[in-house]
């Protein structure tokens, strides 16, 4: 193994920004290139187009709908950390089945449903086999045609053993635990498609894609590729942070890490031992400078880093950036967190309310206002305004 690299925080931030196409926008039409980095998060629903806007020039709602609903080059389903993501259709195994533990790794399966593990313990069943069965039943139900989530959940609850269900206080009914429902997507069996009204429809992936369905991929190859992409977007990193980002069990993450171990190089970052893919070592040391201003939407993939002190050294500000619900957007100036913002829509007018952590120059304010103008039409607005505090 080559000599250990030592890098600075500035180098790491520049590398991550470039890896996620936040150092400069990609040319218009580059939606696949933007999404293949580490996916485009769509939690909450509808946020993906705003994240695309930070990475690709000339984004329009029509272009986004063409890629997702017509050409079907981008697929939407549950993926990283059980959040909904858009990713290239060709990468379906990388963002779904690569996350699944081996069938015999029951402890890793138990980790995935830890919040409702009592349901499975009471039923006396293996979690891995149960989730597989849930996925198969969902596929059978959706073979009859697409369904809204509520109808699919109801039908599923009627088809699985009753002791696999739990009482949901919010719904006022017994149904399959939400996490178990979502894990059905990790089998690659169903995806989320546009509906006629406000509700999206769940549809079998093979029925939605038809001839566009990508070929099967060896599970180990898919796992290696998932880790490569993680490291190119969030590296240098550790196996612990990889597990937290992916939402998988530590043991499962270590198994994936071992598959790629020979391709990794050690990096000394902030006095800690971290790792990077060897092909990216030169890029890390010579990453390009970030663009002057970036308005990250709330829950942008860039904010999913697990070493939050690298992204924002001032820990007193962490609660402003990462909340349980209602996270703000983030202002980056030269790649540095410089404020938070929240959107407000008044009719056809978009108001961006900015709280700056430091004084802003006239040039930076002009860039912020230009970025707000780019967001306005994506939010159904014809005008925009920025208020500063």
Coordinates of N, CA and C in Angstrom, one line a residue, residues 81-82 99 101 105-117 120-121 127-128 131 179-180 183 186 240 242-254:
X81 N -30.7 4.6 3.3 CA -31.3 4.9 4.7 C -32.8 4.9 4.6
X82 N -33.4 4.1 3.8 CA -34.9 4.0 3.7 C -35.5 5.3 3.3
X99 N -28.0 -3.1 -1.0 CA -28.2 -2.7 0.4 C -28.7 -3.9 1.2
X101 N -28.9 -7.4 3.2 CA -27.9 -8.4 3.8 C -28.0 -9.7 3.1
X105 N -27.7 -13.7 7.1 CA -27.2 -12.7 8.1 C -28.4 -12.1 8.9
X106 N -29.0 -12.9 9.7 CA -30.2 -12.5 10.4 C -30.0 -11.3 11.3
X107 N -28.8 -11.2 11.9 CA -28.6 -10.0 12.8 C -28.6 -8.7 12.0
X108 N -28.1 -8.7 10.8 CA -28.2 -7.5 10.0 C -29.6 -7.2 9.6
X109 N -30.4 -8.2 9.3 CA -31.8 -8.0 9.0 C -32.5 -7.5 10.3
X110 N -32.2 -8.0 11.4 CA -32.8 -7.5 12.6 C -32.5 -6.0 12.9
X111 N -31.3 -5.6 12.5 CA -30.9 -4.2 12.6 C -31.8 -3.3 11.8
X112 N -32.2 -3.8 10.6 CA -33.0 -2.9 9.7 C -34.4 -2.7 10.2
X113 N -34.9 -3.6 11.0 CA -36.3 -3.5 11.5 C -36.3 -3.3 13.0
X114 N -35.2 -2.8 13.6 CA -35.0 -2.8 15.0 C -36.1 -2.0 15.8
X115 N -36.7 -1.0 15.1 CA -37.8 -0.3 15.8 C -39.0 -1.1 16.0
X116 N -39.2 -2.1 15.2 CA -40.4 -3.0 15.3 C -40.0 -4.4 15.4
X117 N -38.9 -4.7 16.0 CA -38.4 -6.1 16.0 C -39.3 -7.0 16.9
X120 N -41.7 -9.3 15.0 CA -41.1 -10.5 14.5 C -40.8 -11.5 15.6
X121 N -40.3 -11.0 16.7 CA -40.0 -11.9 17.8 C -41.3 -12.5 18.4
X127 N -36.5 -12.6 10.4 CA -36.7 -11.3 9.7 C -36.4 -11.4 8.2
X128 N -35.3 -11.9 7.9 CA -34.9 -12.0 6.5 C -35.9 -12.7 5.6
X131 N -39.2 -10.5 5.3 CA -39.1 -9.4 4.4 C -39.1 -9.9 3.0
X179 N -41.2 0.2 8.0 CA -39.8 -0.1 7.6 C -39.9 -1.4 6.7
X180 N -40.6 -2.4 7.2 CA -40.7 -3.6 6.4 C -41.3 -3.4 5.0
X183 N -38.7 -1.9 2.8 CA -37.6 -2.8 2.5 C -38.0 -3.7 1.3
X186 N -36.1 -2.7 -1.7 CA -34.7 -3.0 -1.8 C -34.5 -4.3 -2.6
X240 N -17.7 2.9 9.6 CA -18.8 3.3 10.5 C -19.7 4.4 9.9
X242 N -20.0 5.0 6.7 CA -20.6 4.3 5.5 C -21.9 3.6 6.0
X243 N -21.8 2.9 7.1 CA -23.0 2.2 7.6 C -24.1 3.1 8.0
X244 N -23.7 4.2 8.6 CA -24.7 5.2 9.1 C -25.4 5.9 7.9
X245 N -24.6 6.2 6.8 CA -25.2 6.9 5.6 C -26.1 5.9 4.9
X246 N -25.7 4.7 4.7 CA -26.5 3.7 4.0 C -27.7 3.2 4.8
X247 N -27.6 3.3 6.1 CA -28.7 2.9 7.0 C -28.7 1.4 7.1
X248 N -27.5 0.8 7.1 CA -27.4 -0.7 7.2 C -26.7 -1.1 8.5
X249 N -26.7 -2.3 8.8 CA -26.0 -2.8 10.0 C -24.5 -2.7 9.9
X250 N -23.8 -2.3 11.0 CA -22.4 -2.2 11.0 C -21.7 -3.5 10.4
X251 N -22.2 -4.7 10.8 CA -21.6 -5.9 10.3 C -21.7 -6.0 8.8
X252 N -22.9 -5.7 8.3 CA -23.1 -5.7 6.9 C -22.2 -4.7 6.1
X253 N -22.0 -3.5 6.7 CA -21.2 -2.5 6.1 C -19.7 -3.0 6.1
X254 N -19.3 -3.7 7.1 CA -17.9 -4.3 7.1 C -17.7 -5.3 6.0

